[in-house]
Amino acid sequence: SAVISQKPSRDICQRGTSLTIQCQVDSQVTMMFWYRQQPGQSLTLIATANQGSEATYESGFVIDKFPISRPNLTFSTLTVSNMSPEDSSIYLCSVERGGASYGYTFGSGTRLTVV
Amino acid sequence: AQSVTQLGSHVSVSEGALVLLRCNYSSSVPPYLFWYVQYPNQGLQLLLKYTTGATLVKGINGFEAEFKKSETSFHLTKPSAHMSDAAEYFCAVSAPGGTSYGKLTFGQGTILTVHP
């Protein structure tokens, strides 16, 4: 399975600021996904990021708040913009390689606290 | 649309006892089904998956799950719990194709506690 390096692992940010989370994969992958895990809750898909095209956002998530870049087949960033305490969550990237039947690999997550 | 229901947000067992974590799904197409485990302050690790073929699938750490189409279930079991199994477990479903391809829908999670 793919190995994912996600940075930063955690951060404490002031409200109104922005944080960019990086996801680096050790091999080329077509599809990358960004999830949010709010405190004590399950994971919710934010968006799908394919190289060479605009990210596709799920209902309730917008590009202005969560801009995503996907410059190549091994890297993606998610920015959490104009943060508020409600954005305090764990953000995880995930990749699929070789088809969905191989499962999805997750990064170790970025634990964000907004104060 | 897909959905996943995990029955029981908390399950507590004694060390050596059977572990049973329940998962029911709803999907308009034959789904792919997954179980993930999350240890404290860590990401998600794939335990096992069902895509096609044999309905009883074996995963890591002695876990297995059985896909029962008639019951729309994918319950996770382990014959004998270890202290190291204490974690949060997530059942997830994805579509094998179409517009939802690649998108995982997760259940609410079940926290497993193992008592000595």
PDB file of C-alpha atoms in Angstrom:
ATOM      1  CA  SER A   1       0.000   0.000   0.000  1.00  0.00           C
ATOM      2  CA  ALA A   2       1.042   3.611  -0.440  1.00  0.00           C
ATOM      3  CA  VAL A   3       2.914   5.485   2.265  1.00  0.00           C
ATOM      4  CA  ILE A   4       1.572   8.941   3.048  1.00  0.00           C
ATOM      5  CA  SER A   5       3.398  11.723   4.823  1.00  0.00           C
ATOM      6  CA  GLN A   6       1.090  14.409   6.170  1.00  0.00           C
ATOM      7  CA  LYS A   7       2.306  17.684   7.650  1.00  0.00           C
ATOM      8  CA  PRO A   8       1.945  19.278  10.094  1.00  0.00           C
ATOM      9  CA  SER A   9       0.878  16.590  12.538  1.00  0.00           C
ATOM     10  CA  ARG A  10      -0.743  19.166  14.759  1.00  0.00           C
ATOM     11  CA  ASP A  11      -1.076  22.920  15.092  1.00  0.00           C
ATOM     12  CA  ILE A  12      -2.722  25.537  17.239  1.00  0.00           C
ATOM     13  CA  CYS A  13      -3.895  28.544  15.244  1.00  0.00           C
ATOM     14  CA  GLN A  14      -5.493  31.876  15.920  1.00  0.00           C
ATOM     15  CA  ARG A  15      -8.974  32.481  14.613  1.00  0.00           C
ATOM     16  CA  GLY A  16      -9.084  34.359  11.329  1.00  0.00           C
ATOM     17  CA  THR A  17      -5.834  32.874  10.074  1.00  0.00           C
ATOM     18  CA  SER A  18      -5.259  30.086   7.528  1.00  0.00           C
ATOM     19  CA  LEU A  19      -3.388  26.801   7.689  1.00  0.00           C
ATOM     20  CA  THR A  20      -2.113  24.743   4.768  1.00  0.00           C
ATOM     21  CA  ILE A  21      -1.834  20.989   5.243  1.00  0.00           C
ATOM     22  CA  GLN A  22       0.443  18.979   3.003  1.00  0.00           C
ATOM     23  CA  CYS A  23       0.034  15.399   1.856  1.00  0.00           C
ATOM     24  CA  GLN A  24       2.935  13.645   0.140  1.00  0.00           C
ATOM     25  CA  VAL A  25       2.599  10.121  -1.266  1.00  0.00           C
ATOM     26  CA  ASP A  26       5.501   7.803  -2.022  1.00  0.00           C
ATOM     27  CA  SER A  27       4.085   6.825  -5.416  1.00  0.00           C
ATOM     28  CA  GLN A  28       1.888   8.264  -8.114  1.00  0.00           C
ATOM     29  CA  VAL A  29      -1.827   8.076  -7.412  1.00  0.00           C
ATOM     30  CA  THR A  30      -4.768   9.243  -9.440  1.00  0.00           C
ATOM     31  CA  MET A  31      -7.241  10.047  -6.724  1.00  0.00           C
ATOM     32  CA  MET A  32      -6.581  11.838  -3.451  1.00  0.00           C
ATOM     33  CA  PHE A  33      -9.221  12.603  -0.867  1.00  0.00           C
ATOM     34  CA  TRP A  34      -9.450  14.985   2.072  1.00  0.00           C
ATOM     35  CA  TYR A  35     -11.524  14.113   5.139  1.00  0.00           C
ATOM     36  CA  ARG A  36     -12.441  15.931   8.317  1.00  0.00           C
ATOM     37  CA  GLN A  37     -12.962  14.271  11.677  1.00  0.00           C
ATOM     38  CA  GLN A  38     -14.578  16.592  14.164  1.00  0.00           C
ATOM     39  CA  PRO A  39     -14.062  15.881  17.874  1.00  0.00           C
ATOM     40  CA  GLY A  40     -15.747  12.649  18.889  1.00  0.00           C
ATOM     41  CA  GLN A  41     -17.230  12.118  15.463  1.00  0.00           C
ATOM     42  CA  SER A  42     -16.708  10.060  12.360  1.00  0.00           C
ATOM     43  CA  LEU A  43     -14.962  11.054   9.161  1.00  0.00           C
ATOM     44  CA  THR A  44     -16.628  13.219   6.547  1.00  0.00           C
ATOM     45  CA  LEU A  45     -15.326  13.629   3.018  1.00  0.00           C
ATOM     46  CA  ILE A  46     -14.436  17.214   2.187  1.00  0.00           C
ATOM     47  CA  ALA A  47     -13.340  16.862  -1.419  1.00  0.00           C
ATOM     48  CA  THR A  48     -11.741  14.713  -4.064  1.00  0.00           C
ATOM     49  CA  ALA A  49      -8.563  16.010  -5.699  1.00  0.00           C
ATOM     50  CA  ASN A  50      -7.486  14.684  -9.073  1.00  0.00           C
ATOM     51  CA  GLN A  51      -4.369  15.928 -10.783  1.00  0.00           C
ATOM     52  CA  GLY A  52      -5.033  18.347 -13.604  1.00  0.00           C
ATOM     53  CA  SER A  53      -8.576  19.212 -12.651  1.00  0.00           C
ATOM     54  CA  GLU A  54     -10.448  21.244 -10.086  1.00  0.00           C
ATOM     55  CA  ALA A  55     -11.202  19.541  -6.819  1.00  0.00           C
ATOM     56  CA  THR A  56     -14.728  18.259  -6.375  1.00  0.00           C
ATOM     57  CA  TYR A  57     -16.324  19.328  -3.097  1.00  0.00           C
ATOM     58  CA  GLU A  58     -18.974  17.522  -1.102  1.00  0.00           C
ATOM     59  CA  SER A  59     -22.133  19.166   0.068  1.00  0.00           C
ATOM     60  CA  GLY A  60     -21.417  21.610   2.870  1.00  0.00           C
ATOM     61  CA  PHE A  61     -17.845  22.319   1.827  1.00  0.00           C
ATOM     62  CA  VAL A  62     -16.787  25.169  -0.451  1.00  0.00           C
ATOM     63  CA  ILE A  63     -13.608  26.068  -2.275  1.00  0.00           C
ATOM     64  CA  ASP A  64     -13.290  29.491  -0.639  1.00  0.00           C
ATOM     65  CA  LYS A  65     -13.098  27.865   2.779  1.00  0.00           C
ATOM     66  CA  PHE A  66     -11.088  24.772   1.831  1.00  0.00           C
ATOM     67  CA  PRO A  67      -8.988  25.496  -1.267  1.00  0.00           C
ATOM     68  CA  ILE A  68      -7.135  22.435  -2.531  1.00  0.00           C
ATOM     69  CA  SER A  69      -4.153  22.137  -4.816  1.00  0.00           C
ATOM     70  CA  ARG A  70      -3.022  19.036  -6.679  1.00  0.00           C
ATOM     71  CA  PRO A  71       0.057  20.023  -8.677  1.00  0.00           C
ATOM     72  CA  ASN A  72       1.223  16.493  -9.459  1.00  0.00           C
ATOM     73  CA  LEU A  73       0.438  12.825  -8.911  1.00  0.00           C
ATOM     74  CA  THR A  74       2.201  12.571  -5.541  1.00  0.00           C
ATOM     75  CA  PHE A  75       1.264  15.757  -3.712  1.00  0.00           C
ATOM     76  CA  SER A  76      -1.741  17.755  -2.550  1.00  0.00           C
ATOM     77  CA  THR A  77      -2.486  20.541  -0.112  1.00  0.00           C
ATOM     78  CA  LEU A  78      -5.623  21.510   1.761  1.00  0.00           C
ATOM     79  CA  THR A  79      -5.936  25.016   3.180  1.00  0.00           C
ATOM     80  CA  VAL A  80      -8.329  25.801   5.984  1.00  0.00           C
ATOM     81  CA  SER A  81      -9.082  29.489   5.513  1.00  0.00           C
ATOM     82  CA  ASN A  82     -10.296  32.187   7.891  1.00  0.00           C
ATOM     83  CA  MET A  83     -10.415  29.698  10.713  1.00  0.00           C
ATOM     84  CA  SER A  84     -12.870  29.672  13.584  1.00  0.00           C
ATOM     85  CA  PRO A  85     -12.999  27.376  16.625  1.00  0.00           C
ATOM     86  CA  GLU A  86     -15.556  25.248  14.752  1.00  0.00           C
ATOM     87  CA  ASP A  87     -12.763  24.246  12.368  1.00  0.00           C
ATOM     88  CA  SER A  88     -10.943  22.450  15.176  1.00  0.00           C
ATOM     89  CA  SER A  89     -10.753  18.902  13.851  1.00  0.00           C
ATOM     90  CA  ILE A  90      -8.451  16.232  12.556  1.00  0.00           C
ATOM     91  CA  TYR A  91      -7.881  16.541   8.826  1.00  0.00           C
ATOM     92  CA  LEU A  92      -6.782  13.438   6.938  1.00  0.00           C
ATOM     93  CA  CYS A  93      -5.737  12.784   3.405  1.00  0.00           C
ATOM     94  CA  SER A  94      -6.359   9.464   1.731  1.00  0.00           C
ATOM     95  CA  VAL A  95      -5.350   7.845  -1.521  1.00  0.00           C
ATOM     96  CA  GLU A  96      -6.504   5.030  -3.702  1.00  0.00           C
ATOM     97  CA  ARG A  97      -3.976   3.203  -5.776  1.00  0.00           C
ATOM     98  CA  GLY A  98      -4.595   0.320  -8.079  1.00  0.00           C
ATOM     99  CA  GLY A  99      -8.342   0.504  -7.827  1.00  0.00           C
ATOM    100  CA  ALA A 100     -10.819   0.687  -5.004  1.00  0.00           C
ATOM    101  CA  SER A 101     -10.591  -3.042  -4.424  1.00  0.00           C
ATOM    102  CA  TYR A 102      -7.171  -2.469  -2.907  1.00  0.00           C
ATOM    103  CA  GLY A 103      -8.625  -0.222  -0.258  1.00  0.00           C
ATOM    104  CA  TYR A 104      -7.689   3.282   0.727  1.00  0.00           C
ATOM    105  CA  THR A 105      -4.643   4.401   2.657  1.00  0.00           C
ATOM    106  CA  PHE A 106      -4.806   7.264   5.116  1.00  0.00           C
ATOM    107  CA  GLY A 107      -2.238   9.704   6.355  1.00  0.00           C
ATOM    108  CA  SER A 108      -1.686  10.072  10.072  1.00  0.00           C
ATOM    109  CA  GLY A 109      -3.763  13.230  10.164  1.00  0.00           C
ATOM    110  CA  THR A 110      -3.358  16.854  11.163  1.00  0.00           C
ATOM    111  CA  ARG A 111      -4.854  17.754  14.519  1.00  0.00           C
ATOM    112  CA  LEU A 112      -5.940  21.394  14.295  1.00  0.00           C
ATOM    113  CA  THR A 113      -6.995  23.501  17.245  1.00  0.00           C
ATOM    114  CA  VAL A 114      -8.293  26.999  16.615  1.00  0.00           C
ATOM    115  CA  VAL A 115      -8.245  29.410  19.545  1.00  0.00           C
TER     116      VAL A 115
ATOM    117  CA  ALA B   1     -26.787   7.276  -1.776  1.00  0.00           C
ATOM    118  CA  GLN B   2     -24.890   5.198   0.709  1.00  0.00           C
ATOM    119  CA  SER B   3     -25.045   5.053   4.473  1.00  0.00           C
ATOM    120  CA  VAL B   4     -23.494   3.036   7.261  1.00  0.00           C
ATOM    121  CA  THR B   5     -24.865   2.305  10.713  1.00  0.00           C
ATOM    122  CA  GLN B   6     -22.695   0.946  13.468  1.00  0.00           C
ATOM    123  CA  LEU B   7     -24.754  -0.434  16.317  1.00  0.00           C
ATOM    124  CA  GLY B   8     -23.228   0.533  19.624  1.00  0.00           C
ATOM    125  CA  SER B   9     -20.927   3.502  20.019  1.00  0.00           C
ATOM    126  CA  HIS B  10     -19.120   1.713  22.853  1.00  0.00           C
ATOM    127  CA  VAL B  11     -18.430  -2.003  23.273  1.00  0.00           C
ATOM    128  CA  SER B  12     -16.679  -3.418  26.299  1.00  0.00           C
ATOM    129  CA  VAL B  13     -15.297  -6.944  26.514  1.00  0.00           C
ATOM    130  CA  SER B  14     -12.998  -8.893  28.762  1.00  0.00           C
ATOM    131  CA  GLU B  15      -9.611  -9.999  27.556  1.00  0.00           C
ATOM    132  CA  GLY B  16     -10.016 -13.371  25.830  1.00  0.00           C
ATOM    133  CA  ALA B  17     -13.693 -12.846  25.079  1.00  0.00           C
ATOM    134  CA  LEU B  18     -15.328 -12.680  21.660  1.00  0.00           C
ATOM    135  CA  VAL B  19     -15.358  -9.313  19.951  1.00  0.00           C
ATOM    136  CA  LEU B  20     -18.404  -8.483  17.817  1.00  0.00           C
ATOM    137  CA  LEU B  21     -18.779  -5.067  16.248  1.00  0.00           C
ATOM    138  CA  ARG B  22     -21.902  -4.567  14.182  1.00  0.00           C
ATOM    139  CA  CYS B  23     -22.190  -2.755  10.874  1.00  0.00           C
ATOM    140  CA  ASN B  24     -25.160  -2.405   8.563  1.00  0.00           C
ATOM    141  CA  TYR B  25     -25.085  -0.542   5.303  1.00  0.00           C
ATOM    142  CA  SER B  26     -27.391   0.881   2.711  1.00  0.00           C
ATOM    143  CA  SER B  27     -26.335   1.098  -0.900  1.00  0.00           C
ATOM    144  CA  SER B  28     -28.104   1.214  -4.238  1.00  0.00           C
ATOM    145  CA  VAL B  29     -25.342  -0.843  -5.857  1.00  0.00           C
ATOM    146  CA  PRO B  30     -23.270  -3.784  -4.608  1.00  0.00           C
ATOM    147  CA  PRO B  31     -20.794  -1.991  -2.374  1.00  0.00           C
ATOM    148  CA  TYR B  32     -17.219  -2.346  -1.368  1.00  0.00           C
ATOM    149  CA  LEU B  33     -17.025  -2.652   2.412  1.00  0.00           C
ATOM    150  CA  PHE B  34     -14.179  -1.834   4.767  1.00  0.00           C
ATOM    151  CA  TRP B  35     -13.253  -1.909   8.411  1.00  0.00           C
ATOM    152  CA  TYR B  36     -10.676   0.541   9.697  1.00  0.00           C
ATOM    153  CA  VAL B  37      -9.121   0.877  13.135  1.00  0.00           C
ATOM    154  CA  GLN B  38      -7.943   4.121  14.697  1.00  0.00           C
ATOM    155  CA  TYR B  39      -5.651   4.069  17.690  1.00  0.00           C
ATOM    156  CA  PRO B  40      -5.446   7.197  19.845  1.00  0.00           C
ATOM    157  CA  ASN B  41      -3.752  10.104  18.101  1.00  0.00           C
ATOM    158  CA  GLN B  42      -3.152   8.085  14.955  1.00  0.00           C
ATOM    159  CA  GLY B  43      -4.576   7.835  11.464  1.00  0.00           C
ATOM    160  CA  LEU B  44      -6.735   5.033  10.135  1.00  0.00           C
ATOM    161  CA  GLN B  45      -5.412   1.567   9.425  1.00  0.00           C
ATOM    162  CA  LEU B  46      -7.213  -0.841   7.121  1.00  0.00           C
ATOM    163  CA  LEU B  47      -8.233  -4.025   8.931  1.00  0.00           C
ATOM    164  CA  LEU B  48      -9.970  -5.803   6.096  1.00  0.00           C
ATOM    165  CA  LYS B  49     -12.147  -5.290   3.048  1.00  0.00           C
ATOM    166  CA  TYR B  50     -14.787  -6.999   0.980  1.00  0.00           C
ATOM    167  CA  THR B  51     -15.014  -6.313  -2.733  1.00  0.00           C
ATOM    168  CA  THR B  52     -16.055  -9.488  -4.532  1.00  0.00           C
ATOM    169  CA  GLY B  53     -15.735 -13.223  -4.089  1.00  0.00           C
ATOM    170  CA  ALA B  54     -15.671 -15.014  -0.763  1.00  0.00           C
ATOM    171  CA  THR B  55     -18.038 -13.387   1.687  1.00  0.00           C
ATOM    172  CA  LEU B  56     -15.945 -14.241   4.741  1.00  0.00           C
ATOM    173  CA  VAL B  57     -12.863 -12.066   4.709  1.00  0.00           C
ATOM    174  CA  LYS B  58      -9.915 -12.263   7.025  1.00  0.00           C
ATOM    175  CA  GLY B  59      -7.871  -9.279   8.021  1.00  0.00           C
ATOM    176  CA  ILE B  60      -4.962  -8.319  10.181  1.00  0.00           C
ATOM    177  CA  ASN B  61      -4.628  -8.945  13.911  1.00  0.00           C
ATOM    178  CA  GLY B  62      -7.001 -11.941  13.845  1.00  0.00           C
ATOM    179  CA  PHE B  63     -10.094 -10.011  12.763  1.00  0.00           C
ATOM    180  CA  GLU B  64     -12.581 -11.242  10.212  1.00  0.00           C
ATOM    181  CA  ALA B  65     -15.889 -10.076   8.802  1.00  0.00           C
ATOM    182  CA  GLU B  66     -18.681 -11.661   6.845  1.00  0.00           C
ATOM    183  CA  PHE B  67     -20.609  -9.928   4.104  1.00  0.00           C
ATOM    184  CA  LYS B  68     -24.277 -10.882   4.283  1.00  0.00           C
ATOM    185  CA  LYS B  69     -26.135  -9.356   1.399  1.00  0.00           C
ATOM    186  CA  SER B  70     -29.569 -10.471   2.596  1.00  0.00           C
ATOM    187  CA  GLU B  71     -29.009  -8.744   5.917  1.00  0.00           C
ATOM    188  CA  THR B  72     -27.011  -5.811   4.457  1.00  0.00           C
ATOM    189  CA  SER B  73     -24.479  -6.440   7.182  1.00  0.00           C
ATOM    190  CA  PHE B  74     -20.712  -6.612   7.527  1.00  0.00           C
ATOM    191  CA  HIS B  75     -20.061  -7.403  11.177  1.00  0.00           C
ATOM    192  CA  LEU B  76     -16.503  -7.547  12.496  1.00  0.00           C
ATOM    193  CA  THR B  77     -15.441 -10.358  14.819  1.00  0.00           C
ATOM    194  CA  LYS B  78     -12.408 -11.630  16.655  1.00  0.00           C
ATOM    195  CA  PRO B  79     -12.526 -14.851  18.676  1.00  0.00           C
ATOM    196  CA  SER B  80     -10.354 -13.645  21.538  1.00  0.00           C
ATOM    197  CA  ALA B  81      -9.804 -10.028  22.501  1.00  0.00           C
ATOM    198  CA  HIS B  82      -6.385  -8.677  23.431  1.00  0.00           C
ATOM    199  CA  MET B  83      -5.684  -5.555  25.416  1.00  0.00           C
ATOM    200  CA  SER B  84      -3.993  -4.149  22.325  1.00  0.00           C
ATOM    201  CA  ASP B  85      -7.316  -4.274  20.440  1.00  0.00           C
ATOM    202  CA  ALA B  86      -8.618  -1.304  22.418  1.00  0.00           C
ATOM    203  CA  ALA B  87      -9.248   1.381  19.798  1.00  0.00           C
ATOM    204  CA  GLU B  88     -11.997   2.944  17.718  1.00  0.00           C
ATOM    205  CA  TYR B  89     -13.306   0.941  14.783  1.00  0.00           C
ATOM    206  CA  PHE B  90     -14.966   2.365  11.709  1.00  0.00           C
ATOM    207  CA  CYS B  91     -17.041   0.563   9.115  1.00  0.00           C
ATOM    208  CA  ALA B  92     -17.076   2.194   5.691  1.00  0.00           C
ATOM    209  CA  VAL B  93     -18.671   1.677   2.309  1.00  0.00           C
ATOM    210  CA  SER B  94     -17.768   2.821  -1.161  1.00  0.00           C
ATOM    211  CA  ALA B  95     -19.278   2.349  -4.574  1.00  0.00           C
ATOM    212  CA  PRO B  96     -17.276   0.258  -7.059  1.00  0.00           C
ATOM    213  CA  GLY B  97     -17.991   2.773  -9.809  1.00  0.00           C
ATOM    214  CA  GLY B  98     -20.101   5.705 -10.875  1.00  0.00           C
ATOM    215  CA  THR B  99     -20.060   9.218  -9.505  1.00  0.00           C
ATOM    216  CA  SER B 100     -19.428   8.007  -5.953  1.00  0.00           C
ATOM    217  CA  TYR B 101     -16.390   5.983  -6.933  1.00  0.00           C
ATOM    218  CA  GLY B 102     -13.589   6.308  -4.436  1.00  0.00           C
ATOM    219  CA  LYS B 103     -15.620   8.135  -1.823  1.00  0.00           C
ATOM    220  CA  LEU B 104     -15.830   6.425   1.525  1.00  0.00           C
ATOM    221  CA  THR B 105     -18.899   6.824   3.679  1.00  0.00           C
ATOM    222  CA  PHE B 106     -18.112   6.033   7.298  1.00  0.00           C
ATOM    223  CA  GLY B 107     -20.187   4.829  10.189  1.00  0.00           C
ATOM    224  CA  GLN B 108     -20.105   6.715  13.468  1.00  0.00           C
ATOM    225  CA  GLY B 109     -17.453   4.470  14.932  1.00  0.00           C
ATOM    226  CA  THR B 110     -17.383   1.999  17.815  1.00  0.00           C
ATOM    227  CA  ILE B 111     -14.980   2.417  20.686  1.00  0.00           C
ATOM    228  CA  LEU B 112     -13.788  -0.977  21.879  1.00  0.00           C
ATOM    229  CA  THR B 113     -12.635  -1.265  25.478  1.00  0.00           C
ATOM    230  CA  VAL B 114     -10.887  -4.426  26.645  1.00  0.00           C
ATOM    231  CA  HIS B 115     -10.827  -5.193  30.357  1.00  0.00           C
ATOM    232  CA  PRO B 116      -8.179  -7.401  31.977  1.00  0.00           C
TER     233      PRO B 116
END
